[in-house]
CSV table of C-alpha atoms and ligand atoms in Angstrom, one decimal:
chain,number,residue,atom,x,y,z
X,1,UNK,CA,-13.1,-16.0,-12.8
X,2,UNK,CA,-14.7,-12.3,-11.9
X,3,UNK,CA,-12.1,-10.9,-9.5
X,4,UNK,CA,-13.5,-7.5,-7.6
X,5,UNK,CA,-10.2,-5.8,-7.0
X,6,UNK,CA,-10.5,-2.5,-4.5
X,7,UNK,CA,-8.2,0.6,-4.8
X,8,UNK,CA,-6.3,-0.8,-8.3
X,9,UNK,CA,-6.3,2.8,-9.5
X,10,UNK,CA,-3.8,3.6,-6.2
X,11,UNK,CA,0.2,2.6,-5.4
X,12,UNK,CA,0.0,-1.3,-4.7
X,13,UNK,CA,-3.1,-2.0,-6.3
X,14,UNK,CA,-2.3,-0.4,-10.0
X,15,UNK,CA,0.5,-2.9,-10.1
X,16,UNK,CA,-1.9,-5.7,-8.8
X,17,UNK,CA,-4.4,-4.8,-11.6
X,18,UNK,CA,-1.4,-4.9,-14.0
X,19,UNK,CA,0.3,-8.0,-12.6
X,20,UNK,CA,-3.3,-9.7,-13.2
X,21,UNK,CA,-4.3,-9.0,-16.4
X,22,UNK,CA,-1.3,-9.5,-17.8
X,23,UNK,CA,-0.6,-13.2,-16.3
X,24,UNK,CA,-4.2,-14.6,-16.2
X,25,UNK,CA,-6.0,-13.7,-19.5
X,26,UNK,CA,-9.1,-15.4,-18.6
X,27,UNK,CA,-9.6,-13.6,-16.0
X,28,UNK,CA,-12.1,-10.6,-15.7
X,29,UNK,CA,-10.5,-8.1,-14.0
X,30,UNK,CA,-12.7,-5.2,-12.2
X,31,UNK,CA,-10.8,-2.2,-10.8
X,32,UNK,CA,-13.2,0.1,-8.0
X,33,UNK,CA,-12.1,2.9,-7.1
X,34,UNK,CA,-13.2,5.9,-5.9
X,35,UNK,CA,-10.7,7.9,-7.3
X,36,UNK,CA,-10.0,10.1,-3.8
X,37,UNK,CA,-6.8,11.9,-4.0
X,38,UNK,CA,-4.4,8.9,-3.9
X,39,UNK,CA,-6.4,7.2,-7.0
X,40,UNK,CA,-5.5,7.9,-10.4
X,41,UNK,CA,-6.1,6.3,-13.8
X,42,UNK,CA,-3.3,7.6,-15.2
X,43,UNK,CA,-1.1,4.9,-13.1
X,44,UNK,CA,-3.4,2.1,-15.6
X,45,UNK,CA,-3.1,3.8,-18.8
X,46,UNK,CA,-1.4,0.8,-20.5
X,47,UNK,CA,-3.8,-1.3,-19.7
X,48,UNK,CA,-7.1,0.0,-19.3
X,49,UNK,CA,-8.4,-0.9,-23.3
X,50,UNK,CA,-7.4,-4.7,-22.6
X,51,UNK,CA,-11.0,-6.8,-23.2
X,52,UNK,CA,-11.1,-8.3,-19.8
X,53,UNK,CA,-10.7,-5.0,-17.9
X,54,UNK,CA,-13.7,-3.0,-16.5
X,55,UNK,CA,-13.4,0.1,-14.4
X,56,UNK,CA,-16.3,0.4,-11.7
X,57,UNK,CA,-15.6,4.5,-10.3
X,58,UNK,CA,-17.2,3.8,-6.7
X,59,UNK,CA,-16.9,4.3,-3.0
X,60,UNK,CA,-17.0,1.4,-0.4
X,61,UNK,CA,-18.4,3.8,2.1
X,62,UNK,CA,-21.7,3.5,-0.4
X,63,UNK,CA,-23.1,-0.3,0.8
X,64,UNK,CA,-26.1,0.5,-2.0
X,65,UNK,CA,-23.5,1.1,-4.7
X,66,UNK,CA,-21.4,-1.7,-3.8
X,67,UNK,CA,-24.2,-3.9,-3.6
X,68,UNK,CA,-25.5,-2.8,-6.7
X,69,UNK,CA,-22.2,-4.1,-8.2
X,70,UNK,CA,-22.3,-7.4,-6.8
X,71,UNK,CA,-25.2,-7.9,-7.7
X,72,UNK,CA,-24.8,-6.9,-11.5
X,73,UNK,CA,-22.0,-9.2,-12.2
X,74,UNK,CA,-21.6,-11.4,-9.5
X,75,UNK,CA,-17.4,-11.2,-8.7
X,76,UNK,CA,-16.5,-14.7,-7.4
X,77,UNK,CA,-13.7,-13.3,-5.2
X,78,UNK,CA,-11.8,-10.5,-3.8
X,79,UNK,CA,-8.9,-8.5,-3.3
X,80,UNK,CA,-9.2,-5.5,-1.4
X,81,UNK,CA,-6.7,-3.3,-1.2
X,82,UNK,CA,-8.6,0.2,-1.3
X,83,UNK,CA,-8.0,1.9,1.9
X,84,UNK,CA,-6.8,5.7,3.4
X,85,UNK,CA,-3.0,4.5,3.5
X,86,UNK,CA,-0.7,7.6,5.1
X,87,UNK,CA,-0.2,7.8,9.2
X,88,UNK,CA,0.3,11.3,8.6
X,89,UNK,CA,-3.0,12.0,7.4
X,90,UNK,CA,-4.5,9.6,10.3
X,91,UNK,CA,-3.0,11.7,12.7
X,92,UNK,CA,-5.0,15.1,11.8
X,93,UNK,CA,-8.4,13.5,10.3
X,94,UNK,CA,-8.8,9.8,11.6
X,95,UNK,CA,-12.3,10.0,11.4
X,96,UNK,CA,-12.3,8.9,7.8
X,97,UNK,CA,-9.6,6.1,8.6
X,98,UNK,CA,-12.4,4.7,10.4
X,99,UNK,CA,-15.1,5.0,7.4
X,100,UNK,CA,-12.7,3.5,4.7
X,101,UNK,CA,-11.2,1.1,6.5
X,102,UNK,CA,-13.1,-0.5,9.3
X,103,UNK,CA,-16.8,0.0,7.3
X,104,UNK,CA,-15.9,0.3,3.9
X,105,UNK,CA,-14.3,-3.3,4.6
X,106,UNK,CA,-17.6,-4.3,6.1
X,107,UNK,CA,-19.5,-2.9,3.5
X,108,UNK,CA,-17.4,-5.1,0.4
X,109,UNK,CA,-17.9,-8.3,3.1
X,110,UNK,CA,-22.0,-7.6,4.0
X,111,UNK,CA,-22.0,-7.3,0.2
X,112,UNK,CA,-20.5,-10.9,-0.9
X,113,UNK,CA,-22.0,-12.6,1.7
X,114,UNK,CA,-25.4,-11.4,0.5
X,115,UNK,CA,-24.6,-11.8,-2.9
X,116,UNK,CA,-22.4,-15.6,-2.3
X,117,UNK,CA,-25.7,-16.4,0.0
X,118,UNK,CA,-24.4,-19.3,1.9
X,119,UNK,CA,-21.9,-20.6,-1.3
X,120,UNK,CA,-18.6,-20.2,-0.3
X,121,UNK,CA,-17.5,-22.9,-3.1
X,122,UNK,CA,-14.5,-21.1,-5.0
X,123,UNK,CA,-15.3,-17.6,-3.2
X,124,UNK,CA,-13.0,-15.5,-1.7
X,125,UNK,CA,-12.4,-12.8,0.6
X,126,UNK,CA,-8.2,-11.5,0.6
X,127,UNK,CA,-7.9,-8.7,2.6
X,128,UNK,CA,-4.5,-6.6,2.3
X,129,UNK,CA,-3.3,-5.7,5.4
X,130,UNK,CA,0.0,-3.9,6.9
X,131,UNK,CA,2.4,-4.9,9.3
X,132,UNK,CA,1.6,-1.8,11.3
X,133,UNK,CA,-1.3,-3.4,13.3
X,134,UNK,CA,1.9,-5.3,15.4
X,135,UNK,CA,3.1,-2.1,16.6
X,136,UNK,CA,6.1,-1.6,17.4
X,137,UNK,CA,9.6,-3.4,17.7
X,138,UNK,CA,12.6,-2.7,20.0
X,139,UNK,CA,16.1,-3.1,18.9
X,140,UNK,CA,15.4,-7.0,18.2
X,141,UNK,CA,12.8,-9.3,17.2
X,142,UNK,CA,10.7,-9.7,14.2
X,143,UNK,CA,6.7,-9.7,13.7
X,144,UNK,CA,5.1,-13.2,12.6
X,145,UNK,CA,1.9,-14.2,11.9
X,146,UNK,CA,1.2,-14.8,15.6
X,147,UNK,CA,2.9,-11.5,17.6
X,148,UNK,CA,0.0,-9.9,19.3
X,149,UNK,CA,-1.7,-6.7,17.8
X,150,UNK,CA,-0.9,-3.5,19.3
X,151,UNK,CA,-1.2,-0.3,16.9
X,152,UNK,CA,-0.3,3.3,17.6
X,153,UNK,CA,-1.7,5.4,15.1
X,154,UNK,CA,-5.4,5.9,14.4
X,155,UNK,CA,-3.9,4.2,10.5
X,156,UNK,CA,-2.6,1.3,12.0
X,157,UNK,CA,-5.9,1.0,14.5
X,158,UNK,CA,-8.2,1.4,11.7
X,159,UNK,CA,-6.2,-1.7,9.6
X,160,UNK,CA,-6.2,-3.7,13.3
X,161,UNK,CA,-9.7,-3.5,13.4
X,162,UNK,CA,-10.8,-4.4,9.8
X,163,UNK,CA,-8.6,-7.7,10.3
X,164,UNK,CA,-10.4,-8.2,13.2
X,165,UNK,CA,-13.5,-8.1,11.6
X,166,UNK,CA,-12.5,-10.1,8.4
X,167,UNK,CA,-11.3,-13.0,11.0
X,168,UNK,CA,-15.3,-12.7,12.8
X,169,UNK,CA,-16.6,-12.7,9.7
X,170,UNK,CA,-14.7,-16.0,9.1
X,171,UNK,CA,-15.6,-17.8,12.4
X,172,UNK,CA,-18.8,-16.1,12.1
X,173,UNK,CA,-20.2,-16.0,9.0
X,174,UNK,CA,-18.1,-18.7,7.2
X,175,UNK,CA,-16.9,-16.5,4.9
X,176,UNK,CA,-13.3,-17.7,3.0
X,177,UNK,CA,-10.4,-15.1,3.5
X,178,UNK,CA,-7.2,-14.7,3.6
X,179,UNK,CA,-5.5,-11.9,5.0
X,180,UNK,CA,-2.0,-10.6,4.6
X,181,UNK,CA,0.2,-8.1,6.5
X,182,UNK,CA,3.4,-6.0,4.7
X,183,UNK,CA,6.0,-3.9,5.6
X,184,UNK,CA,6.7,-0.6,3.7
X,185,UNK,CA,6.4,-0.2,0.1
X,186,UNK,CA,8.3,1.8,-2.6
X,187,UNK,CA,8.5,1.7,-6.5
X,188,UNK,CA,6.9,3.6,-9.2
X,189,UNK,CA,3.4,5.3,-9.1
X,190,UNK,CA,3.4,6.0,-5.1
X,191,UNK,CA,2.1,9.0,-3.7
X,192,UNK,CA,4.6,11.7,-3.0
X,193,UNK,CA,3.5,11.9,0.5
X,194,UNK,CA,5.1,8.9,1.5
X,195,UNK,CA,8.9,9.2,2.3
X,196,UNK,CA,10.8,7.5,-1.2
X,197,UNK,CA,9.0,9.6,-3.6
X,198,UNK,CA,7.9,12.7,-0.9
X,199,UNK,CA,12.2,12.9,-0.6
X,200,UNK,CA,12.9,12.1,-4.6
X,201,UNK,CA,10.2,15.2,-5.5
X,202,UNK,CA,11.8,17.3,-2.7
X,203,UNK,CA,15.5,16.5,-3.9
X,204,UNK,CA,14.5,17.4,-7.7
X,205,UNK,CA,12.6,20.8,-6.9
X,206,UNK,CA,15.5,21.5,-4.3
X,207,UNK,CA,13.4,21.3,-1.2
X,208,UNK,CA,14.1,20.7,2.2
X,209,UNK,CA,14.0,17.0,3.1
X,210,UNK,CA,11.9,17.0,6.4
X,211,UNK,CA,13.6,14.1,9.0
X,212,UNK,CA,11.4,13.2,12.0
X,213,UNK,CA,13.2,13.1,14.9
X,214,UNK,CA,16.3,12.1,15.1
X,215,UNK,CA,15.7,9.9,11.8
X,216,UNK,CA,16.7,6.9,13.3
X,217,UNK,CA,13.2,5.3,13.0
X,218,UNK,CA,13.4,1.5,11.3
X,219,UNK,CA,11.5,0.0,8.3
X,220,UNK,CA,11.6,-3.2,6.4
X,221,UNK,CA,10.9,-2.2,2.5
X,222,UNK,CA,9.3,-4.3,0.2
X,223,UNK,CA,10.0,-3.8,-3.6
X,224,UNK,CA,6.1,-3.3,-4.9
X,225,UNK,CA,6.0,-5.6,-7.2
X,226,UNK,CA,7.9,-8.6,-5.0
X,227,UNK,CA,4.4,-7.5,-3.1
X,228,UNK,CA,2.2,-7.6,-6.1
X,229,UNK,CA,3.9,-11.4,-6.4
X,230,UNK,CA,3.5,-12.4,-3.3
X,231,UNK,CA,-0.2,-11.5,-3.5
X,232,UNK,CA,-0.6,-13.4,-6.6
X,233,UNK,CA,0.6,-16.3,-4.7
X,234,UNK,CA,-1.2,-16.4,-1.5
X,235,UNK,CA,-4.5,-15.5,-3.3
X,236,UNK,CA,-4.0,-18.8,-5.6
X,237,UNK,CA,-2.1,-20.9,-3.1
X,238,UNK,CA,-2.8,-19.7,0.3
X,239,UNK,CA,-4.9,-21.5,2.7
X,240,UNK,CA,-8.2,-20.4,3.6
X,241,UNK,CA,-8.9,-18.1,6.7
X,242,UNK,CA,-5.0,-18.1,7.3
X,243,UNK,CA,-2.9,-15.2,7.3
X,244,UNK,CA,0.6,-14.5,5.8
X,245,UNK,CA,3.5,-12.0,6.5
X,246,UNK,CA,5.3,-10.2,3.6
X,247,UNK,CA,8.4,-8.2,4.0
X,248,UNK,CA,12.1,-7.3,2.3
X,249,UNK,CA,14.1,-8.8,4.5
X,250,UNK,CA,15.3,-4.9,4.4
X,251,UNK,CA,15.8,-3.1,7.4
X,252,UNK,CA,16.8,0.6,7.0
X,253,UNK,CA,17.1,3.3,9.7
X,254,UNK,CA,15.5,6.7,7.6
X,255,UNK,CA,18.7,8.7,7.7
X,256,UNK,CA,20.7,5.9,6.5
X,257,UNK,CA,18.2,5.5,3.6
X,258,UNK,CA,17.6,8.9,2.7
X,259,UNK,CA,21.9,9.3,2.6
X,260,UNK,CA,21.5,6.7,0.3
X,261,UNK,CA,18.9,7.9,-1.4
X,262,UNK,CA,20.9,11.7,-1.8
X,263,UNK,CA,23.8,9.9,-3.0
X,264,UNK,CA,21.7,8.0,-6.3
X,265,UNK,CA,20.2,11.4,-6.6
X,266,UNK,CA,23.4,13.4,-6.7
X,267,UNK,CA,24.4,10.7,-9.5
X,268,UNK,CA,21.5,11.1,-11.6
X,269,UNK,CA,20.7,14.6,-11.8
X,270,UNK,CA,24.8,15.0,-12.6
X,271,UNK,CA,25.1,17.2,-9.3
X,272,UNK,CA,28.2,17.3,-6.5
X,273,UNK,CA,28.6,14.2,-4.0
X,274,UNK,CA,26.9,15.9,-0.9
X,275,UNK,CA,24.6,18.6,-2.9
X,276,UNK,CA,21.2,16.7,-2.3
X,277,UNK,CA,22.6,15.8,2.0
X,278,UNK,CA,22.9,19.4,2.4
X,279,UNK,CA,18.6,19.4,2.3
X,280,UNK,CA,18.1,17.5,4.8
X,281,UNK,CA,16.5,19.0,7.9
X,282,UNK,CA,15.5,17.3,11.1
X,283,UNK,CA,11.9,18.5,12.2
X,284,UNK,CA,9.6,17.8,14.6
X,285,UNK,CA,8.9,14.1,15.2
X,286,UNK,CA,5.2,12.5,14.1
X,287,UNK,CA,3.3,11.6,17.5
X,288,UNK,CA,2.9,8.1,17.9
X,289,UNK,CA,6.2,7.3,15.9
X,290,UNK,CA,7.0,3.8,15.9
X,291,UNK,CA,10.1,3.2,16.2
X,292,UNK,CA,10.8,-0.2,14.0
X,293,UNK,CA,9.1,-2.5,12.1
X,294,UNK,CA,10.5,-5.9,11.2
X,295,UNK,CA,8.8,-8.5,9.3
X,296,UNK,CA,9.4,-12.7,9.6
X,297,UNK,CA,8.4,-13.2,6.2
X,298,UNK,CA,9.1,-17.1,7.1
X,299,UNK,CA,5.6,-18.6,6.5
X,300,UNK,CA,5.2,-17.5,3.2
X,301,UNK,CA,8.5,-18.2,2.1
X,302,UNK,CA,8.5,-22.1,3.5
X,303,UNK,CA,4.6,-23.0,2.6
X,304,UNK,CA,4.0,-20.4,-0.5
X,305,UNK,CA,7.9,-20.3,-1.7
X,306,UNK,CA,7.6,-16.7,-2.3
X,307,UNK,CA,10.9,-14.4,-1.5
X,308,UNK,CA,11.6,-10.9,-2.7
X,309,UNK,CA,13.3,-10.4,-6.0
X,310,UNK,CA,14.2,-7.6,-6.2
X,311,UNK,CA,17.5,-6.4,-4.3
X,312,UNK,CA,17.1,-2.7,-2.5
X,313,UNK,CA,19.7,-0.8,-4.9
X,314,UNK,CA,17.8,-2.1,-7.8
X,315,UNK,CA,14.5,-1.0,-6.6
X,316,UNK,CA,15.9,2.2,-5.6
X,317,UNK,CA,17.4,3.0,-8.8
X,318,UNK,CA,14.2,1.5,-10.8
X,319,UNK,CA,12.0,4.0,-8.4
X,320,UNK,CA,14.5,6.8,-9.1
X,321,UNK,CA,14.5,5.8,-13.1
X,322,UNK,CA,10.5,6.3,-13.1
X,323,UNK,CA,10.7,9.6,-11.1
X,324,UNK,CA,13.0,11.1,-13.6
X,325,UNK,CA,10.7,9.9,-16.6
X,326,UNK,CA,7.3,10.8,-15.1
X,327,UNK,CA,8.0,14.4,-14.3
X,328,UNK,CA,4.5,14.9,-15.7
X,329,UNK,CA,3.0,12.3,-13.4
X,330,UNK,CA,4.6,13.9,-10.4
X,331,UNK,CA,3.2,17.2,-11.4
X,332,UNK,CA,-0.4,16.1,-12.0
X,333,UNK,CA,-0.8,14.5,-8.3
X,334,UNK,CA,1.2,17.9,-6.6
X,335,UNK,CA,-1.3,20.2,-7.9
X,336,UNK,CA,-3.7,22.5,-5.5
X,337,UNK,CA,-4.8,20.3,-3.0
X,338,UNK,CA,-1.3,18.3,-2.6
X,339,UNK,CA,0.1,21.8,-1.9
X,340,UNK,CA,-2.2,22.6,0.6
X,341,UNK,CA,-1.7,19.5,2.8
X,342,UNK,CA,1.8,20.1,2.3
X,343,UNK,CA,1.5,23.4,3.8
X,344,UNK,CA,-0.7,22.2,6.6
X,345,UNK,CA,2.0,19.2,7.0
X,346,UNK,CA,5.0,20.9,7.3
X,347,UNK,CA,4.2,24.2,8.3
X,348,UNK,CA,6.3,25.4,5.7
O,401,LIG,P1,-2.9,4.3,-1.8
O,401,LIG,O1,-3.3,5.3,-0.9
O,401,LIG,O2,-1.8,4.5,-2.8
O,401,LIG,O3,-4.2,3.8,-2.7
O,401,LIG,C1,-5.4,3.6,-2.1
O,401,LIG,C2,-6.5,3.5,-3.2
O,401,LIG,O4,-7.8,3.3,-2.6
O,401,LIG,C3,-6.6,4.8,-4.0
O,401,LIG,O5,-6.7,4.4,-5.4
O,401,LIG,C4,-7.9,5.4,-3.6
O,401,LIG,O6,-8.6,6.1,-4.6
O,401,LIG,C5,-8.7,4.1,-3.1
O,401,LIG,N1,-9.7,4.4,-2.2
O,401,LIG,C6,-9.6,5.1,-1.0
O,401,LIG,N2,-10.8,5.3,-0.4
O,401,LIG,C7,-11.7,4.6,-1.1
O,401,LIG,C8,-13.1,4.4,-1.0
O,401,LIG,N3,-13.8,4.9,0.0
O,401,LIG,N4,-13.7,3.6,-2.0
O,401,LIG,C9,-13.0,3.1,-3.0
O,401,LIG,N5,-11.7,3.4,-3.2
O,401,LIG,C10,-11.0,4.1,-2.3
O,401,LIG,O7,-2.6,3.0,-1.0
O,401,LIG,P2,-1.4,1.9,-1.2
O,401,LIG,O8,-0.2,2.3,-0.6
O,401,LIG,O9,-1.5,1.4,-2.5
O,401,LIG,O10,-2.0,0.7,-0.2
O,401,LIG,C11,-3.0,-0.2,-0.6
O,401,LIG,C12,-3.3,-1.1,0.5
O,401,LIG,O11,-2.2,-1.8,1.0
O,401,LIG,C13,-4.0,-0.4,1.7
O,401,LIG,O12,-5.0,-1.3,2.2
O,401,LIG,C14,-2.8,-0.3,2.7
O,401,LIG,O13,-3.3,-0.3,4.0
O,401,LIG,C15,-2.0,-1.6,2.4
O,401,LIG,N6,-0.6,-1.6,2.6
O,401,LIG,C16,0.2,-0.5,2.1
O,401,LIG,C17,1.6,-0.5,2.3
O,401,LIG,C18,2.5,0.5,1.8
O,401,LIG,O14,3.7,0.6,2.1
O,401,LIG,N7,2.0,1.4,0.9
O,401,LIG,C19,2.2,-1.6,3.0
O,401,LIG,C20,1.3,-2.6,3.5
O,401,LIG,C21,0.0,-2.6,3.3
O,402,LIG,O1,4.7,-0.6,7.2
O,402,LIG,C1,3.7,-0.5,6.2
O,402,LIG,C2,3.2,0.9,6.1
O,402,LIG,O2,4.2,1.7,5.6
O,402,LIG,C3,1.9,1.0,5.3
O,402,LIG,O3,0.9,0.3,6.0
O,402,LIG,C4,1.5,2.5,5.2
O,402,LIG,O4,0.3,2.5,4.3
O,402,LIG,C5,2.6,3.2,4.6
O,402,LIG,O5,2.3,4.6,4.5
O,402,LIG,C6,3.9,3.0,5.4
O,402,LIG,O6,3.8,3.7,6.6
O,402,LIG,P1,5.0,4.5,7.3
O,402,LIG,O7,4.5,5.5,8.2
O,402,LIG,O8,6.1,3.6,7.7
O,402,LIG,O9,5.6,5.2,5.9
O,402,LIG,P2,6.0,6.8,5.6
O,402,LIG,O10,6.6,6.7,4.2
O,402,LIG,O11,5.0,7.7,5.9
O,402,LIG,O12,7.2,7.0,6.6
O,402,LIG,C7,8.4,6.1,6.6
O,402,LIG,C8,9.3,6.6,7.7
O,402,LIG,O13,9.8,7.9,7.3
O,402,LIG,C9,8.6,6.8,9.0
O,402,LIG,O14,9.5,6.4,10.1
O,402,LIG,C10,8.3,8.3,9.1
O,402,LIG,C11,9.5,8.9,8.3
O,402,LIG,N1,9.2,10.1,7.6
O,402,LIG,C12,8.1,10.1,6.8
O,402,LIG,C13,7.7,11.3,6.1
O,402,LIG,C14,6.5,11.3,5.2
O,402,LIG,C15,10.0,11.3,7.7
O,402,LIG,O15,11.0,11.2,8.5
O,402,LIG,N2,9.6,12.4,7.1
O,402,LIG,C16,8.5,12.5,6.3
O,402,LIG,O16,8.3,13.6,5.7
């Protein structure tokens, strides 16, 4: 089986690549990327000589290049994962949420369709998708598979949309997809713009810990490679042109998380209970802040028998562990331009 994976060189989709090639041998395995500033090799480095690896270096926005691939050696299905992925950044450039996302999608889809040309025998299309597309919750409820889609930022809009079109393309087209919807990540090899390792870089380099708003916005968090699992599942066992909802089973409001998250820190770098707290400063809040996300994660759980394995203190301290280890990691991806959108971020 050729499997096209998209973004493998970025948070979720490095342990994808990983999680693939290391349980399916047979498998070829072909990692594009385009390598923007969230993509780095470096997060593949133990895997990239195995024989049934290849490393394609390409944009989705290009429909010539990505043709050009299919065409050359004909991927059978695909997991798509590449994507811009922070609401921040959506908020003061959406413009290229809308390229990546909504067209690049298109792009990978007008591509295997033209390459699959009517053949739909053992092809497949699994888009990965976020539960951001629902919008947001009040103090009660849950997203399933069915809650109507209602996004707030131009991030969660541009994800809306592409599951839109990956369903038309399905009714339309015929094409075979599945699509599936998660809550918030965290684990080793994420981006230090997102708020577990943005806070763990911040609490080691003594930096203020920026709270939006009054920090007591809700998320459900997903250890990443529970999420790399359930993928593995629904791509082999899910149903066609049906979609699935992932989640922890893990609410947290922020400020109760990043207490937590002071407190393991405190711990590990052998510094007084309270030392890391003392960082934390409330700023302004991000417009368009949802307030809480909840995931049913019943469907997948009852037809796939898929449930998170990982408790949240053991992820935490796993994420925590890998921090500590990769200082060099973390220094490579905060170089020039990472301190530039910090500056334009956080005014500071
Ligand atoms: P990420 O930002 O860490 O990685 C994205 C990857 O896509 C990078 O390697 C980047 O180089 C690549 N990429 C970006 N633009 C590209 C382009 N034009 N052509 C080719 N490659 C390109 O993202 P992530 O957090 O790993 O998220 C992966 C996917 O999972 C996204 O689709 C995201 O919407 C979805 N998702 C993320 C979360 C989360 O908590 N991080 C939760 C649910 C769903
Ligand atoms: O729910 C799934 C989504 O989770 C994914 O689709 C996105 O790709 C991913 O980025 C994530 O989105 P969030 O906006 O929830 O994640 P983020 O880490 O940016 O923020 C988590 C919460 O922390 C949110 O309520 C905003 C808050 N926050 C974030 C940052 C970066 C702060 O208070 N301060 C910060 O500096």
């Amino acid at each position: 089986m050729k499997i096209l994976i998209t973004g493998g060189a970025g948070f979720i989709g490095s342990h994808v690549v990983r999680l693939f090639l290391n349980k399916y041998p047979d498998y070829e395995i072909f990692n594009l990327d385009a390598l923007t500033y969230a993509g780095n090799l470096e997060n593949l480095k133990d895997i990239e000589s195995k024989e049934n690896y290849t490393f394609l270096k390409a944009d989705i926005n290009n429909i010539e290049e990505v043709e050009d691939l299919f065409e050359k050696y004909n991927f059978s299905k695909v997991i798509h994962l590449a994507a811009e992925s922070h609401v921040d950044r959506s908020i003061s450039d959406p413009l290229v949420f809308v390229k990546t996302n909504v067209i690049g999608t298109m792009n990978l889809m007008n591509a295997a369709l033209k390459n699959w040309k009517g053949n739909f025998q053992d092809k497949l299309f699994y888009h990965i998708s976020t539960d951001e597309v629902y919008g947001t919750l009040g103090e009660t409820g849950l997203f399933t598979e069915t809650t109507a889609y209602d996004p707030n930022s131009p991030y969660s809009a541009s994800k809306a949309s592409s599951d839109h079109f990956v369903r038309a393309y399905g009714e339309t087209y015929g094409l075979p997809y599945v699509i599936s919807n998660c809550s918030n990540n965290y684990g080793p090899n994420q981006f230090p713009e997102k708020l577990i390792p943005l806070f763990i870089n911040n609490i080691v380099n003594n930096k203020s810990l920026p709270v939006y708003g009054d920090g007591k916005y809700t998320r459900d968090w997903l250890f990443v490679k529970d999420h790399a699992e359930a993928i593995d599942l629904a791509f082999h066992c899910g149903e066609n042109n049906e979609t699935y909802n992932i989640g922890g089973f893990n609410e947290w409001q922020n400020i109760d998380l990043i207490h937590l998250l002071c407190k393991i820190m405190d711990k590990k770098l052998d510094r007084n209970n309270g030392d890391s707290a003392k960082l934390i400063t409330y700023v302004k809040d991000r417009p368009g802040h949802d307030k809480r996300y909840a995931i049913d994660a019943g469907k997948i759980n009852k037809e796939l028998g898929w449930k998170p394995s990982v408790t949240f203190e053991e992820g935490l301290e796993k994420t925590i562990d890998w921090y500590l280890n990769n200082k060099g990691w973390l220094k490579n991806v905060t170089n020039g331009a990472y301190k530039d959108y910090y500056q334009k971020q956080y005014k500071r």
